[in-house]
Short mmCIF file of C-alpha atoms and ligand atoms in Angstrom, two decimals:
data_model
loop_
_atom_site.label_atom_id
_atom_site.label_comp_id
_atom_site.label_asym_id
_atom_site.label_seq_id
_atom_site.Cartn_x
_atom_site.Cartn_y
_atom_site.Cartn_z
CA MET A 1010 0.00 0.00 0.00
CA THR A 1011 1.40 3.43 -0.94
CA LYS A 1012 2.08 5.94 1.81
CA PRO A 1013 -0.49 8.77 2.03
CA TYR A 1014 0.71 12.12 0.64
CA ILE A 1015 1.47 14.26 3.71
CA VAL A 1016 1.44 18.06 3.95
CA ALA A 1017 2.55 19.84 7.14
CA HIS A 1018 0.48 23.02 7.42
CA ILE A 1019 2.06 25.59 9.76
CA LEU A 1020 1.42 29.13 10.94
CA SER A 1021 4.28 30.83 12.78
CA SER A 1022 5.97 34.10 13.75
CA ILE A 1023 9.11 35.05 11.81
CA ASP A 1024 11.12 33.28 14.53
CA GLY A 1025 9.18 30.03 14.20
CA ARG A 1026 7.06 30.27 17.34
CA ILE A 1027 3.53 28.85 17.05
CA GLN A 1028 1.65 29.89 20.20
CA THR A 1029 -0.28 32.92 19.02
CA ARG A 1030 -2.15 34.13 22.09
CA ASN A 1031 0.14 37.13 22.84
CA TRP A 1032 0.48 38.24 19.23
CA PRO A 1033 -0.98 41.64 18.27
CA VAL A 1034 -2.78 40.16 15.25
CA ARG A 1035 -6.40 38.99 15.16
CA ASN A 1036 -8.23 36.13 13.46
CA LEU A 1037 -5.21 33.86 13.10
CA ALA A 1038 -7.37 30.76 13.57
CA GLY A 1039 -9.40 31.90 10.55
CA LEU A 1040 -6.22 32.47 8.53
CA PHE A 1041 -4.92 29.01 9.49
CA GLU A 1042 -8.20 27.39 8.42
CA ARG A 1043 -8.57 29.34 5.15
CA THR A 1044 -5.08 28.44 4.01
CA ALA A 1045 -5.46 24.83 5.26
CA GLU A 1046 -8.71 24.35 3.32
CA THR A 1047 -6.89 24.88 0.04
CA PHE A 1048 -5.40 21.37 0.51
CA LYS A 1049 -7.91 18.64 -0.27
CA SER A 1050 -7.11 16.06 2.38
CA ASP A 1051 -8.86 12.95 3.63
CA ALA A 1052 -7.65 13.58 7.19
CA TRP A 1053 -6.01 16.14 9.42
CA VAL A 1054 -3.65 14.93 12.11
CA VAL A 1055 -2.65 16.68 15.34
CA GLY A 1056 -0.69 15.91 18.50
CA ARG A 1057 -2.42 15.17 21.79
CA LYS A 1058 -1.88 18.70 23.17
CA THR A 1059 -3.43 20.41 20.15
CA MET A 1060 -6.38 17.99 20.07
CA GLN A 1061 -7.20 18.79 23.69
CA GLU A 1062 -8.36 22.17 22.35
CA PHE A 1063 -11.14 20.26 20.47
CA SER A 1064 -11.90 17.23 22.66
CA SER A 1065 -14.12 17.02 25.76
CA VAL A 1066 -13.56 19.61 28.48
CA LYS A 1067 -15.51 17.58 31.07
CA VAL A 1068 -13.76 15.65 33.83
CA HIS A 1069 -13.89 11.95 32.88
CA ARG A 1070 -13.17 9.21 35.38
CA LEU A 1071 -12.19 5.84 34.02
CA GLY A 1072 -13.71 2.81 35.68
CA ARG A 1073 -12.17 -0.63 36.22
CA ALA A 1074 -10.19 -2.59 33.65
CA HIS A 1075 -12.11 -4.64 31.05
CA ALA A 1076 -10.22 -7.83 30.30
CA SER A 1077 -12.74 -8.64 27.55
CA ILE A 1078 -11.66 -5.62 25.44
CA PRO A 1079 -8.69 -6.65 23.26
CA LYS A 1080 -5.91 -4.22 22.35
CA LYS A 1081 -6.88 -4.43 18.69
CA ASP A 1082 -7.85 -1.73 16.17
CA PHE A 1083 -11.49 -0.64 16.33
CA VAL A 1084 -13.58 1.19 13.72
CA GLY A 1085 -16.47 3.14 15.25
CA ARG A 1086 -19.86 3.61 13.57
CA HIS A 1087 -19.77 6.71 11.38
CA SER A 1088 -20.76 7.99 7.97
CA ALA A 1089 -18.07 10.68 7.60
CA LYS A 1090 -15.82 10.80 4.56
CA THR A 1091 -13.01 12.71 6.26
CA TYR A 1092 -11.16 12.21 9.53
CA ALA A 1093 -9.73 14.08 12.54
CA VAL A 1094 -6.78 12.04 13.81
CA VAL A 1095 -4.98 12.49 17.13
CA ILE A 1096 -1.63 10.92 18.01
CA ASP A 1097 -2.33 10.21 21.67
CA PRO A 1098 0.21 7.65 22.99
CA ARG A 1099 -1.21 7.36 26.52
CA GLY A 1100 -4.91 7.98 25.82
CA LYS A 1101 -5.37 11.42 27.38
CA CYS A 1102 -8.10 12.84 25.11
CA PHE A 1103 -11.70 12.22 26.14
CA TRP A 1104 -14.71 12.56 23.88
CA ASP A 1105 -18.36 13.61 24.06
CA SER A 1106 -18.99 12.35 20.51
CA ASN A 1107 -16.98 10.73 17.73
CA MET A 1108 -16.89 13.85 15.54
CA VAL A 1109 -14.95 17.14 15.34
CA THR A 1110 -17.23 19.27 13.11
CA SER A 1111 -17.67 17.08 10.00
CA GLU A 1112 -14.72 14.73 10.65
CA HIS A 1113 -14.80 11.34 12.36
CA VAL A 1114 -12.30 11.00 15.21
CA ILE A 1115 -9.52 8.41 15.08
CA GLU A 1116 -7.24 7.94 18.11
CA VAL A 1117 -3.73 6.61 17.40
CA LEU A 1118 -2.61 4.83 20.58
CA THR A 1119 0.12 2.67 22.06
CA GLU A 1120 -0.60 -0.58 23.86
CA ALA A 1121 0.21 1.26 27.12
CA VAL A 1122 -3.39 2.56 27.30
CA SER A 1123 -5.81 0.93 29.73
CA THR A 1124 -8.78 -1.18 28.68
CA ALA A 1125 -10.94 1.23 30.73
CA TYR A 1126 -9.89 3.99 28.29
CA LEU A 1127 -10.72 1.74 25.31
CA LYS A 1128 -14.17 1.22 26.84
CA HIS A 1129 -14.65 5.01 26.88
CA LEU A 1130 -13.71 5.22 23.18
CA ARG A 1131 -16.03 2.32 22.27
CA GLU A 1132 -18.93 3.90 24.15
CA LYS A 1133 -18.48 7.06 22.08
CA GLN A 1134 -17.83 5.05 18.88
CA VAL A 1135 -14.46 6.78 18.46
CA SER A 1136 -12.22 4.71 16.15
CA TYR A 1137 -8.75 3.73 17.39
CA ILE A 1138 -5.65 2.07 16.03
CA PHE A 1139 -2.49 0.85 17.76
CA ALA A 1140 0.90 1.98 16.45
CA GLY A 1141 3.44 0.72 18.98
CA LYS A 1142 3.86 -0.91 22.37
CA THR A 1143 4.97 2.12 24.43
CA SER A 1144 5.89 4.73 21.80
CA ILE A 1145 4.28 5.69 18.50
CA ASP A 1146 5.67 4.38 15.21
CA LEU A 1147 4.31 7.02 12.81
CA LYS A 1148 5.09 4.97 9.68
CA ARG A 1149 2.94 2.17 11.04
CA ALA A 1150 0.24 4.67 11.99
CA VAL A 1151 -0.05 6.19 8.50
CA THR A 1152 0.04 2.72 6.87
CA LYS A 1153 -2.88 1.65 9.04
CA LEU A 1154 -4.78 4.87 8.33
CA ALA A 1155 -4.41 4.17 4.60
CA LYS A 1156 -5.46 0.54 4.92
CA LEU A 1157 -8.36 0.76 7.37
CA PHE A 1158 -9.84 4.14 6.36
CA ARG A 1159 -8.56 4.54 2.76
CA ILE A 1160 -6.83 7.78 3.70
CA LYS A 1161 -4.69 8.88 0.76
CA THR A 1162 -3.88 12.48 1.73
CA ILE A 1163 -3.06 13.83 5.20
CA ARG A 1164 -2.60 17.37 6.50
CA VAL A 1165 -0.56 17.55 9.70
CA ASP A 1166 -1.91 20.59 11.54
CA GLY A 1167 0.49 20.67 14.50
CA GLY A 1168 1.66 21.32 17.03
CA GLY A 1169 5.44 21.62 17.10
CA ILE A 1170 6.11 18.17 18.55
CA MET A 1171 3.84 16.56 15.97
CA TRP A 1172 5.46 18.31 12.97
CA GLY A 1173 8.87 17.46 14.47
CA ALA A 1174 7.98 13.78 14.81
CA PHE A 1175 6.71 13.56 11.21
CA LEU A 1176 9.83 15.39 9.98
CA LYS A 1177 12.14 13.05 11.89
CA ALA A 1178 10.31 10.03 10.48
CA SER A 1179 10.83 11.43 6.91
CA LEU A 1180 7.08 11.26 6.29
CA ILE A 1181 6.42 14.86 5.16
CA ASP A 1182 6.14 15.39 1.39
CA GLU A 1183 5.28 19.08 1.45
CA ILE A 1184 5.37 22.03 3.87
CA SER A 1185 2.86 24.88 3.78
CA HIS A 1186 4.19 27.72 5.93
CA VAL A 1187 2.20 30.84 6.75
CA VAL A 1188 4.53 33.45 8.30
CA VAL A 1189 2.88 36.24 10.29
CA PRO A 1190 4.89 39.50 10.65
CA VAL A 1191 5.43 39.08 14.37
CA ALA A 1192 8.69 38.64 16.32
CA ASP A 1193 7.84 36.50 19.34
CA GLY A 1194 11.17 35.85 21.08
CA SER A 1195 9.90 33.49 23.75
CA ILE A 1196 12.19 30.64 24.79
CA GLY A 1197 10.82 27.23 25.66
CA THR A 1198 7.47 27.65 23.89
CA PRO A 1199 6.30 25.36 21.05
CA SER A 1200 8.11 25.99 17.74
CA VAL A 1201 7.65 24.93 14.15
CA PHE A 1202 9.56 21.60 14.32
CA ASP A 1203 10.26 20.34 17.84
CA ALA A 1204 12.01 17.07 17.05
CA GLU A 1205 14.76 16.77 19.69
CA ILE A 1206 17.06 18.83 21.92
CA GLY A 1207 20.35 20.04 20.37
CA HIS A 1208 22.07 18.95 17.17
CA THR A 1209 22.24 15.19 16.79
CA SER A 1210 23.53 13.04 13.94
CA ARG A 1211 20.20 13.51 12.17
CA GLN A 1212 20.53 15.64 9.05
CA ALA A 1213 18.23 18.64 8.57
CA LYS A 1214 15.87 18.29 5.60
CA ALA A 1215 16.51 20.14 2.37
CA LEU A 1216 13.46 21.89 0.87
CA GLN A 1217 12.61 23.02 -2.66
CA LEU A 1218 10.51 26.16 -2.95
CA LYS A 1219 7.22 25.46 -4.80
CA SER A 1220 5.44 28.79 -4.41
CA ILE A 1221 5.43 32.05 -2.50
CA LYS A 1222 2.46 34.34 -2.02
CA GLN A 1223 1.95 37.60 -0.17
CA LEU A 1224 -1.37 37.84 1.71
CA PRO A 1225 -2.98 40.98 3.17
CA GLY A 1226 -1.37 42.25 6.39
CA GLY A 1227 2.20 41.46 5.32
CA ILE A 1228 1.65 37.72 5.70
CA ILE A 1229 3.87 35.47 3.57
CA TRP A 1230 2.68 32.00 2.56
CA THR A 1231 5.33 29.66 1.19
CA ARG A 1232 5.09 26.07 0.04
CA TYR A 1233 8.03 23.68 -0.17
CA ARG A 1234 8.63 20.17 -1.43
CA VAL A 1235 10.64 18.13 1.07
CA VAL A 1236 13.68 16.38 -0.40
CA ASN A 1237 13.49 13.00 1.38
N1 LIG B 2312 0.44 28.07 14.95
C1 LIG B 2312 0.05 26.89 14.50
O1 LIG B 2312 0.05 26.62 13.29
C2 LIG B 2312 -0.39 25.85 15.49
C3 LIG B 2312 -0.98 24.66 15.02
C4 LIG B 2312 -1.32 23.69 15.95
C5 LIG B 2312 -1.09 23.89 17.30
N2 LIG B 2312 -0.55 25.05 17.71
C6 LIG B 2312 -0.27 25.27 19.14
O2 LIG B 2312 0.79 24.41 19.52
C7 LIG B 2312 0.68 24.09 20.90
C8 LIG B 2312 0.80 22.60 21.09
O3 LIG B 2312 1.98 22.14 20.45
P1 LIG B 2312 2.96 21.11 21.16
O4 LIG B 2312 4.13 20.97 20.25
O5 LIG B 2312 3.19 21.52 22.57
O6 LIG B 2312 2.11 19.75 21.22
P2 LIG B 2312 1.43 18.80 20.12
O7 LIG B 2312 2.36 18.53 18.98
O8 LIG B 2312 0.06 19.29 19.80
O9 LIG B 2312 1.25 17.46 20.97
C9 LIG B 2312 2.38 16.84 21.51
C10 LIG B 2312 1.98 15.57 22.20
O10 LIG B 2312 1.63 14.59 21.23
C11 LIG B 2312 2.00 13.31 21.73
N3 LIG B 2312 2.87 12.67 20.75
C12 LIG B 2312 2.38 12.05 19.71
N4 LIG B 2312 3.35 11.49 18.99
C13 LIG B 2312 4.49 11.81 19.55
C14 LIG B 2312 5.84 11.52 19.20
N5 LIG B 2312 6.16 10.78 18.13
N6 LIG B 2312 6.78 12.04 19.99
C15 LIG B 2312 6.45 12.79 21.05
N7 LIG B 2312 5.17 13.07 21.42
C16 LIG B 2312 4.21 12.57 20.67
C17 LIG B 2312 2.61 13.51 23.11
O11 LIG B 2312 1.53 13.35 24.00
P3 LIG B 2312 1.71 12.86 25.52
O12 LIG B 2312 2.37 14.00 26.23
O13 LIG B 2312 0.34 12.57 25.97
O14 LIG B 2312 2.60 11.63 25.45
C18 LIG B 2312 3.08 14.96 23.03
O15 LIG B 2312 3.18 15.58 24.26
C19 LIG B 2312 -0.65 24.65 21.35
O16 LIG B 2312 -0.43 25.87 22.03
C20 LIG B 2312 -1.41 24.90 20.05
O17 LIG B 2312 -2.34 25.95 20.17
C21 LIG B 2312 -0.18 26.03 16.84
#
């Protein structure tokens, strides 16, 4: 099965910071969405921290373990054609329904999650797949997404750790980067690609410029092909 085509869609300050709440610019969520929607994708993928901005805000208490629930992939009942995927190694996102707007939710988990958590997902008919024993193997995750849900195109919508993990796994085909004319300067906040601390033996990725566009408000939108 061929790997889905993967675009990382990013909005950042000129210094690569991605937390926008202190920026003196409005409607950045709208800008992110408008530029994102230009990519026809079967699924968007986010890290656990970003998805917690969309998942249940209620306090959920997990009950006892359920030995009868196997640690096997599960496809919930749904009629959606597109998907909202969260990479959630320990099962920290809780759900009130199995949808985020018009997309069906898929949790990508490790086998470290409890059967009580799987029961919660089954009750809400949230789909889930396993992609590792204690840490996530992203290649395995995207292969399963393609096989089980026929996902051919993916947009990775953040945050920094998620883009960094996809970059490190050499899974990104294209980068869409919206640069807002803001200098942030914070240290220790999420950045465009948070893959690991310091320089390691891993080579940085070379990019080929595909297009560059100026948007109102001095915003620059560039697209790159990743040379993998
Ligand atoms: N400006 C933008 O374009 C943009 C877009 C999206 C988000 N954001 C912002 O970015 C912030 C969140 O970004 P973030 O980088 O802190 O978090 P994130 O990428 O949203 O989520 C990181 C979490 O994902 C899990 N994870 C999944 N796969 C992993 C892997 N291979 N390696 C390590 N962790 C993995 C871990 O969860 P566990 O800790 O549970 O193990 C990790 O803590 C928020 O403030 C959000 O608003 C900005």
